[in-house]
Amino acid sequence: MFQRKKPDASKLCQAFFAEFGAGDEARTRDLNLGKVALYQLSYSRLVFTKNIVLCEDQNYSITTNYMSNPTQIRSDFDNALQTLSLDRHNTLGLACRAKRVLTLSSLAQLPHITALSRDHHDLFVLGGGSNVVLPAQLDRVVVQVALKGIALVEAGAPGHDSVYRIDVAAGEGWHHWVETATQRGWFGLENLALIPGTVGGSPVQNIGAYGVEVQDRIESVTAWHIPEGRLVTLSRTECAFTYRDSIFKRADPGTWLIVSVRFLLPKQWVPVLNYPDLQKHPMLAGMTADTVTGQQILDAVCEIRRTKLPDPAILGNAGSFFKNPIVPASQYVSLKQKFSDLVAYAQPDGSYKLAAGWMIERSGWKGKRQGSVGVHDRQALVLVNYGGAQVSALLGLAQDVRSAVLAQFGVPLEMEPVVVSDSPSAS
């Protein structure tokens, strides 16, 4: 059934992204079971020389007739499913056991994921688990995305000669990608350093920090539309990004599975240094846009985050648990009259983004603990799991915090992480 050979590594890596990576926004590919020959790649990390993409792991196989025996492939696919604890696969550290778990490590599995969704109607796509609140029992089939690869796109698009265009597979760790980009001189992501999660999860949440949102650096996202069984590339506009939101987050669970993200990073880099914490950091003292380096900003951001935020490996958390609410100017003026030290940031449209952490602290919740959960003592935006917490306790704490802020400021807080229901019928 399998026809194996060992092709040239660099050509194979380039062929992978040319065929399946994020490409022109109009490109849509249908991969229907039994109709399309797929290239199956098993690879580790991509590394770069000046102009050539190389792969560290030379043990590649290319399968040109992978779909010739759907019955055997489906059998292999089913054998890859297993019941699994997700305790270590969510940064909050909540105990969770899934019905079945599949690790997606090859694009050849995508048509079978669509077939599985039609059989079970209960798929849940899980990346790094950094922005989810999981139930104790997840009666769904969980797909863990483990696609890897980073590739510099050589051909420049018209009007985009002044940028680097890089395709990154969805399973890459976000911070690893930021470090790699910075080390290679592809600047623009350094303000987003040390954010937990994967590359594939970054556009879902439209992650942001220290004056930068990931939407500012994305050209397109390539994703598998699970119900229709096709690969689709969405432009930045089509992703419908808003503050901590996107088309992927708003869609019904089991609709999209992000495969890769194409980043657009400027060759004429302009550092973003207007965030107060960066301006006050001693590592950047006296630095200007002309003298600072991307690595210096990355290092400063990492130090700030490590000082303010708990390490999920030590104390379970999902980073910021609440969004910073955006209010009209009239409401901001009213609040400012009552609270002269109100922390807020003017927005381009005339509205104001309020600092949720400041409001939570002023409401008396910073550092408070309720049993196995609590509000972090250095960053009030962060809810933590001290160990053995149940999801009900965490959500109960979140509701208490929201109620207190609403009572004092008249501003509702919205949770950032996605609360995952235990079954599709509860969605």
Coordinates of C-alpha atoms in Angstrom, one line a residue:
M1 CA 0.0 0.0 0.0
F2 CA 2.8 2.4 0.9
Q3 CA 5.3 3.6 -1.7
R4 CA 8.3 5.0 0.3
K5 CA 11.3 6.9 -0.6
K6 CA 13.5 9.6 0.9
P7 CA 13.3 12.8 -1.1
D8 CA 15.5 15.8 -0.7
A9 CA 14.7 17.3 2.7
S10 CA 14.6 21.0 1.7
K11 CA 12.4 20.3 -1.3
L12 CA 10.0 18.2 0.8
C13 CA 9.7 20.9 3.4
Q14 CA 9.0 23.6 0.8
A15 CA 6.5 21.3 -1.0
F16 CA 4.7 20.9 2.3
F17 CA 4.0 24.6 2.8
A18 CA 3.5 25.2 -0.9
E19 CA 0.7 22.5 -0.9
F20 CA -0.8 22.9 2.5
G21 CA 0.6 26.0 4.2
A22 CA -1.2 29.4 4.4
G23 CA -1.2 30.8 0.9
D24 CA -3.1 33.2 -1.3
E25 CA -6.5 34.1 0.3
A26 CA -8.4 32.9 -2.7
R27 CA -6.9 29.4 -2.5
T28 CA -9.3 26.7 -1.2
R29 CA -8.5 23.0 -1.5
D30 CA -11.0 20.2 -1.2
L31 CA -9.5 17.0 0.3
N32 CA -12.1 14.4 -0.1
L33 CA -11.6 10.9 1.1
G34 CA -10.5 8.6 -1.7
K35 CA -10.2 11.4 -4.3
V36 CA -6.9 13.2 -3.5
A37 CA -3.4 11.8 -3.0
L38 CA -1.9 13.4 0.1
Y39 CA 1.7 14.0 1.0
Q40 CA 2.3 12.7 4.5
L41 CA 5.1 14.3 6.3
S42 CA 6.7 13.2 9.6
Y43 CA 9.1 15.8 10.6
S44 CA 10.5 17.6 13.7
R45 CA 11.6 21.2 13.6
L46 CA 12.6 23.4 10.6
V47 CA 15.8 25.3 10.8
F48 CA 17.2 27.9 8.4
T49 CA 20.3 28.9 6.5
K50 CA 20.4 32.2 4.5
N51 CA 18.1 31.2 1.7
I52 CA 17.5 27.5 2.1
V53 CA 14.9 25.8 4.4
L54 CA 16.4 22.7 6.0
C55 CA 14.9 20.1 8.3
E56 CA 16.7 18.6 11.2
D57 CA 15.0 15.2 11.0
Q58 CA 15.9 13.5 7.7
N59 CA 13.7 10.5 8.4
Y60 CA 10.9 11.4 6.0
S61 CA 8.4 9.3 4.1
I62 CA 6.2 10.4 1.2
T63 CA 3.0 8.5 0.5
T64 CA 1.6 9.1 -2.9
N65 CA -1.3 6.7 -2.7
Y66 CA -2.3 7.2 0.9
M67 CA -6.0 7.1 0.1
S68 CA -5.9 3.9 -1.9
N69 CA -7.1 1.8 1.0
P70 CA -9.5 3.9 3.1
T71 CA -10.6 0.9 5.2
Q72 CA -7.0 0.3 6.4
I73 CA -6.4 4.0 7.0
R74 CA -9.6 4.3 9.0
S75 CA -8.6 1.3 11.1
D76 CA -5.2 2.9 11.8
F77 CA -6.9 6.2 12.6
D78 CA -9.3 4.5 15.1
N79 CA -6.4 2.8 16.8
A80 CA -4.8 6.2 17.4
L81 CA -7.8 7.2 19.5
Q82 CA -7.5 6.7 23.2
T83 CA -9.1 7.8 26.5
L84 CA -6.9 10.2 28.1
S85 CA -6.5 12.5 31.1
L86 CA -6.2 16.2 30.1
D87 CA -5.0 17.3 33.5
R88 CA -1.6 18.2 32.1
H89 CA -3.0 19.6 28.8
N90 CA -4.7 22.7 30.3
T91 CA -2.7 25.4 32.0
L92 CA -5.3 25.8 34.7
G93 CA -4.5 22.3 35.8
L94 CA -8.1 21.3 36.1
A95 CA -8.7 17.6 36.4
C96 CA -10.4 16.5 33.1
R97 CA -10.9 13.1 31.5
A98 CA -11.9 13.0 27.8
K99 CA -14.0 10.5 26.1
R100 CA -11.4 9.9 23.4
V101 CA -8.3 11.8 22.3
L102 CA -6.6 11.9 18.9
T103 CA -3.3 13.6 18.3
L104 CA -3.2 15.3 14.9
S105 CA 0.4 15.0 13.6
S106 CA -0.3 14.6 9.8
L107 CA -2.5 16.4 7.3
A108 CA -3.4 13.1 6.0
Q109 CA -5.6 12.7 9.1
L110 CA -7.8 15.7 8.3
P111 CA -10.4 13.9 6.0
H112 CA -10.8 11.2 8.8
I113 CA -11.5 13.9 11.4
T114 CA -14.4 15.1 9.2
A115 CA -15.6 11.5 8.9
L116 CA -15.3 11.1 12.7
S117 CA -17.3 14.4 13.3
R118 CA -20.1 13.0 11.1
D119 CA -20.2 9.8 13.1
H120 CA -20.0 11.4 16.6
H121 CA -20.9 15.1 16.3
D122 CA -18.8 15.8 19.4
L123 CA -15.3 17.0 18.3
F124 CA -13.4 19.5 20.4
V125 CA -10.1 20.9 19.1
L126 CA -7.5 21.5 21.7
G127 CA -4.2 23.4 21.2
G128 CA -2.0 24.3 24.2
G129 CA -4.9 24.4 26.6
S130 CA -4.0 27.9 27.8
N131 CA -7.3 29.5 27.2
V132 CA -9.9 26.9 28.1
V133 CA -11.8 25.9 31.3
L134 CA -12.4 22.2 31.0
P135 CA -15.1 20.1 32.8
A136 CA -14.2 17.1 35.0
Q137 CA -15.6 14.8 32.3
L138 CA -15.4 15.7 28.7
D139 CA -17.8 13.5 26.7
R140 CA -16.3 14.4 23.4
V141 CA -13.6 13.3 21.0
V142 CA -10.7 15.7 21.6
V143 CA -8.3 16.5 18.7
Q144 CA -4.9 17.7 19.9
V145 CA -3.0 19.6 17.2
A146 CA 0.6 18.6 17.0
L147 CA 1.5 19.9 13.5
K148 CA 5.1 21.3 13.5
G149 CA 7.1 23.5 11.1
I150 CA 8.4 27.0 10.5
A151 CA 9.2 28.2 6.9
L152 CA 10.3 31.5 5.4
V153 CA 8.3 32.1 2.2
E154 CA 10.8 33.1 -0.4
A155 CA 8.5 34.6 -3.0
G156 CA 7.3 38.1 -2.2
A157 CA 3.8 39.2 -3.1
P158 CA 3.3 42.4 -5.1
G159 CA 3.4 45.4 -2.8
H160 CA 4.9 43.3 0.1
D161 CA 8.6 43.4 -0.8
S162 CA 9.3 45.2 2.5
V163 CA 8.1 42.3 4.7
Y164 CA 9.0 38.8 5.8
R165 CA 6.3 36.3 5.1
I166 CA 6.6 33.1 7.3
D167 CA 4.3 30.1 7.5
V168 CA 4.1 28.5 10.9
A169 CA 2.3 25.2 11.7
A170 CA -0.4 25.4 14.3
G171 CA 1.2 23.0 16.8
E172 CA 4.3 25.1 17.3
G173 CA 4.6 26.6 20.8
W174 CA 3.8 30.3 20.7
H175 CA 6.8 31.4 22.7
H176 CA 9.2 29.2 20.8
W177 CA 8.0 30.8 17.6
V178 CA 8.4 34.3 19.0
E179 CA 12.0 33.4 20.1
T180 CA 12.8 31.9 16.7
A181 CA 11.5 34.9 14.9
T182 CA 13.4 37.4 17.0
Q183 CA 16.6 35.4 16.8
R184 CA 16.3 35.4 13.0
G185 CA 15.7 39.1 12.8
W186 CA 12.0 38.8 12.0
F187 CA 10.8 41.5 14.4
G188 CA 7.3 42.5 15.4
L189 CA 6.3 39.7 17.8
E190 CA 8.6 40.5 20.7
N191 CA 5.9 42.2 22.7
L192 CA 3.9 39.0 22.7
A193 CA 6.7 36.9 24.3
L194 CA 6.0 34.3 26.9
I195 CA 2.3 34.0 26.2
P196 CA 1.3 30.4 26.8
G197 CA -0.3 28.3 24.1
T198 CA 0.3 27.4 20.5
V199 CA 0.5 29.3 17.2
G200 CA -2.8 27.8 16.1
G201 CA -4.5 29.2 19.2
S202 CA -3.1 32.7 18.7
P203 CA -5.6 33.9 16.1
V204 CA -8.6 32.2 17.8
Q205 CA -8.2 34.5 20.8
N206 CA -6.4 37.3 18.9
I207 CA -3.8 37.3 21.6
G208 CA -2.3 40.6 22.6
A209 CA 0.0 42.2 25.1
Y210 CA 2.0 45.4 25.7
G211 CA 0.6 47.4 22.8
V212 CA 0.5 44.6 20.1
E213 CA -2.2 42.2 19.0
V214 CA -1.5 39.2 16.8
Q215 CA -3.9 40.4 14.2
D216 CA -1.4 43.2 13.4
R217 CA 1.1 40.6 12.3
I218 CA -1.1 38.0 10.5
E219 CA -1.6 37.9 6.7
S220 CA -3.8 34.8 6.6
V221 CA -4.8 31.7 8.4
T222 CA -5.2 28.2 6.8
A223 CA -7.8 26.0 8.5
W224 CA -9.6 22.8 7.9
H225 CA -13.4 23.3 7.8
I226 CA -14.4 20.2 9.6
P227 CA -18.1 19.9 8.6
E228 CA -17.4 20.5 4.9
G229 CA -14.1 18.6 4.8
R230 CA -12.0 21.3 3.0
L231 CA -8.9 23.4 3.6
V232 CA -9.6 27.1 3.5
T233 CA -7.3 30.1 3.7
L234 CA -8.8 33.2 5.3
S235 CA -7.3 36.6 4.9
R236 CA -6.8 38.8 7.9
T237 CA -10.1 40.6 7.1
E238 CA -12.0 37.3 6.7
C239 CA -10.8 36.3 10.1
A240 CA -12.9 39.1 11.5
F241 CA -10.6 39.9 14.4
T242 CA -11.8 42.0 17.3
Y243 CA -10.5 42.5 20.8
R244 CA -9.7 38.9 22.0
D245 CA -12.1 37.5 19.5
S246 CA -12.2 36.1 15.9
I247 CA -14.4 34.1 13.5
F248 CA -12.8 31.0 14.9
K249 CA -13.8 31.7 18.5
R250 CA -17.4 32.7 17.5
A251 CA -18.0 29.6 15.4
D252 CA -19.7 26.6 16.7
P253 CA -17.3 24.1 18.4
G254 CA -16.0 21.6 15.9
T255 CA -16.2 23.9 12.9
W256 CA -12.6 25.0 12.4
L257 CA -9.2 23.3 12.9
I258 CA -6.4 25.7 12.3
V259 CA -3.5 24.1 10.3
S260 CA -1.1 27.0 9.9
V261 CA -0.7 30.8 10.2
R262 CA 1.1 33.1 7.7
F263 CA 2.8 36.0 9.5
L264 CA 3.7 39.3 7.8
L265 CA 6.6 40.9 9.7
P266 CA 8.1 44.2 8.5
K267 CA 11.7 44.4 7.4
Q268 CA 11.7 48.1 8.4
W269 CA 10.8 47.3 12.0
V270 CA 9.3 50.0 14.3
P271 CA 9.4 48.9 17.9
V272 CA 6.2 49.4 20.0
L273 CA 7.4 51.0 23.3
N274 CA 4.4 53.1 24.3
Y275 CA 3.1 50.6 27.0
P276 CA 3.8 52.0 30.5
D277 CA 5.5 48.9 31.8
L278 CA 7.9 48.9 29.0
Q279 CA 8.7 52.6 29.3
K280 CA 9.5 52.1 33.0
H281 CA 11.6 48.9 32.6
P282 CA 15.3 49.5 33.5
M283 CA 16.4 47.3 30.7
L284 CA 14.9 49.8 28.2
A285 CA 15.7 53.0 30.1
G286 CA 17.1 55.6 27.7
M287 CA 16.4 53.4 24.7
T288 CA 14.7 54.9 21.6
A289 CA 13.2 53.3 18.5
D290 CA 16.5 53.8 16.8
T291 CA 18.7 52.1 19.4
V292 CA 16.5 49.4 21.0
T293 CA 16.7 45.8 19.6
G294 CA 13.9 43.2 19.3
Q295 CA 15.8 40.9 21.7
Q296 CA 16.0 43.6 24.3
I297 CA 12.2 44.1 24.1
L298 CA 11.6 40.4 24.3
D299 CA 13.8 40.0 27.3
A300 CA 12.1 42.9 29.1
V301 CA 8.6 41.5 28.3
C302 CA 9.6 38.1 29.7
E303 CA 11.0 39.7 32.9
I304 CA 7.8 41.7 33.4
R305 CA 5.6 38.7 32.8
R306 CA 7.6 36.5 35.1
T307 CA 7.4 39.2 37.8
K308 CA 3.7 39.8 37.5
L309 CA 2.3 36.5 36.4
P310 CA 2.5 33.0 37.9
D311 CA 4.1 30.2 35.9
P312 CA 1.3 27.7 34.9
A313 CA 3.8 24.8 35.5
I314 CA 3.9 25.8 39.2
L315 CA 0.5 27.4 39.8
G316 CA -2.3 26.6 37.5
N317 CA -3.8 29.6 35.6
A318 CA -5.0 30.7 32.2
G319 CA -3.3 34.1 32.2
S320 CA -5.8 37.0 32.1
F321 CA -9.2 35.6 33.1
F322 CA -11.1 38.7 32.2
K323 CA -11.1 41.0 29.3
N324 CA -10.4 44.7 29.8
P325 CA -13.9 46.2 29.1
I326 CA -14.3 48.9 26.5
V327 CA -16.8 51.7 27.3
P328 CA -18.0 54.8 25.6
A329 CA -16.3 58.1 26.4
S330 CA -19.4 59.3 28.3
Q331 CA -19.2 56.4 30.7
Y332 CA -15.4 56.8 31.1
V333 CA -15.9 60.5 32.0
S334 CA -18.5 59.6 34.6
L335 CA -16.3 56.9 36.2
K336 CA -13.3 59.2 36.2
Q337 CA -15.2 61.8 38.2
K338 CA -15.9 59.1 40.8
F339 CA -12.5 57.4 40.7
S340 CA -9.8 59.9 40.0
D341 CA -7.1 57.2 39.7
L342 CA -9.1 55.1 37.2
V343 CA -6.7 53.3 34.8
A344 CA -7.9 53.5 31.2
Y345 CA -6.6 53.7 27.7
A346 CA -8.1 55.8 24.9
Q347 CA -9.0 53.9 21.8
P348 CA -8.8 55.1 18.2
D349 CA -12.6 55.3 17.9
G350 CA -13.0 57.5 20.9
S351 CA -14.0 54.8 23.4
Y352 CA -11.9 53.8 26.4
K353 CA -10.4 50.5 27.5
L354 CA -10.7 50.1 31.3
A355 CA -8.1 48.2 33.3
A356 CA -10.1 45.2 34.6
G357 CA -7.2 44.3 37.0
W358 CA -7.4 47.7 38.6
M359 CA -11.1 47.5 39.1
I360 CA -10.8 44.0 40.6
E361 CA -8.1 45.2 43.0
R362 CA -10.2 48.2 44.0
S363 CA -13.1 45.9 44.7
G364 CA -11.0 44.1 47.3
W365 CA -10.4 40.8 45.5
K366 CA -6.7 40.9 44.8
G367 CA -4.9 38.1 46.7
K368 CA -8.2 36.6 48.0
R369 CA -8.5 32.8 48.2
Q370 CA -11.6 30.6 48.2
G371 CA -10.6 27.1 49.1
S372 CA -8.5 25.7 46.2
V373 CA -8.9 28.7 43.9
G374 CA -8.1 32.4 44.3
V375 CA -7.2 35.7 42.7
H376 CA -3.4 36.1 42.3
D377 CA -1.7 38.4 44.7
R378 CA 0.4 40.2 42.1
Q379 CA -2.0 40.4 39.2
A380 CA -5.7 40.6 39.9
L381 CA -6.7 39.6 36.4
V382 CA -5.4 36.1 37.0
L383 CA -7.4 33.4 38.7
V384 CA -5.3 30.5 40.0
N385 CA -5.8 26.9 41.0
Y386 CA -3.8 26.1 44.1
G387 CA -4.3 22.4 43.5
G388 CA -7.2 20.0 43.1
A389 CA -9.7 22.7 42.1
Q390 CA -13.1 21.8 40.6
V391 CA -14.4 23.8 37.7
S392 CA -17.4 24.8 39.7
A393 CA -15.2 26.4 42.3
L394 CA -13.3 28.4 39.7
L395 CA -16.4 29.6 37.9
G396 CA -18.0 30.5 41.3
L397 CA -15.0 32.6 42.1
A398 CA -15.2 34.3 38.7
Q399 CA -18.8 35.1 39.2
D400 CA -18.1 36.6 42.7
V401 CA -15.4 38.8 41.2
R402 CA -17.7 39.9 38.3
S403 CA -20.5 40.7 40.7
A404 CA -18.2 42.9 42.9
V405 CA -16.9 44.9 40.0
L406 CA -20.4 45.4 38.6
A407 CA -21.7 46.6 41.9
Q408 CA -18.9 49.1 42.4
F409 CA -18.3 50.4 38.9
G410 CA -21.4 49.4 37.0
V411 CA -19.2 47.7 34.4
P412 CA -19.7 44.0 33.5
L413 CA -16.6 41.8 33.0
E414 CA -16.4 39.2 30.3
M415 CA -14.3 36.1 30.8
E416 CA -11.4 35.5 28.3
P417 CA -11.1 31.7 28.4
V418 CA -13.6 29.5 26.7
V419 CA -15.7 27.5 29.1
V420 CA -16.0 24.1 27.5
S421 CA -19.3 22.2 28.1
D422 CA -19.1 18.5 29.0
S423 CA -21.1 17.4 26.0
P424 CA -22.2 18.8 22.6
S425 CA -25.8 19.0 23.8
A426 CA -24.8 21.4 26.5
S427 CA -23.1 23.8 24.1

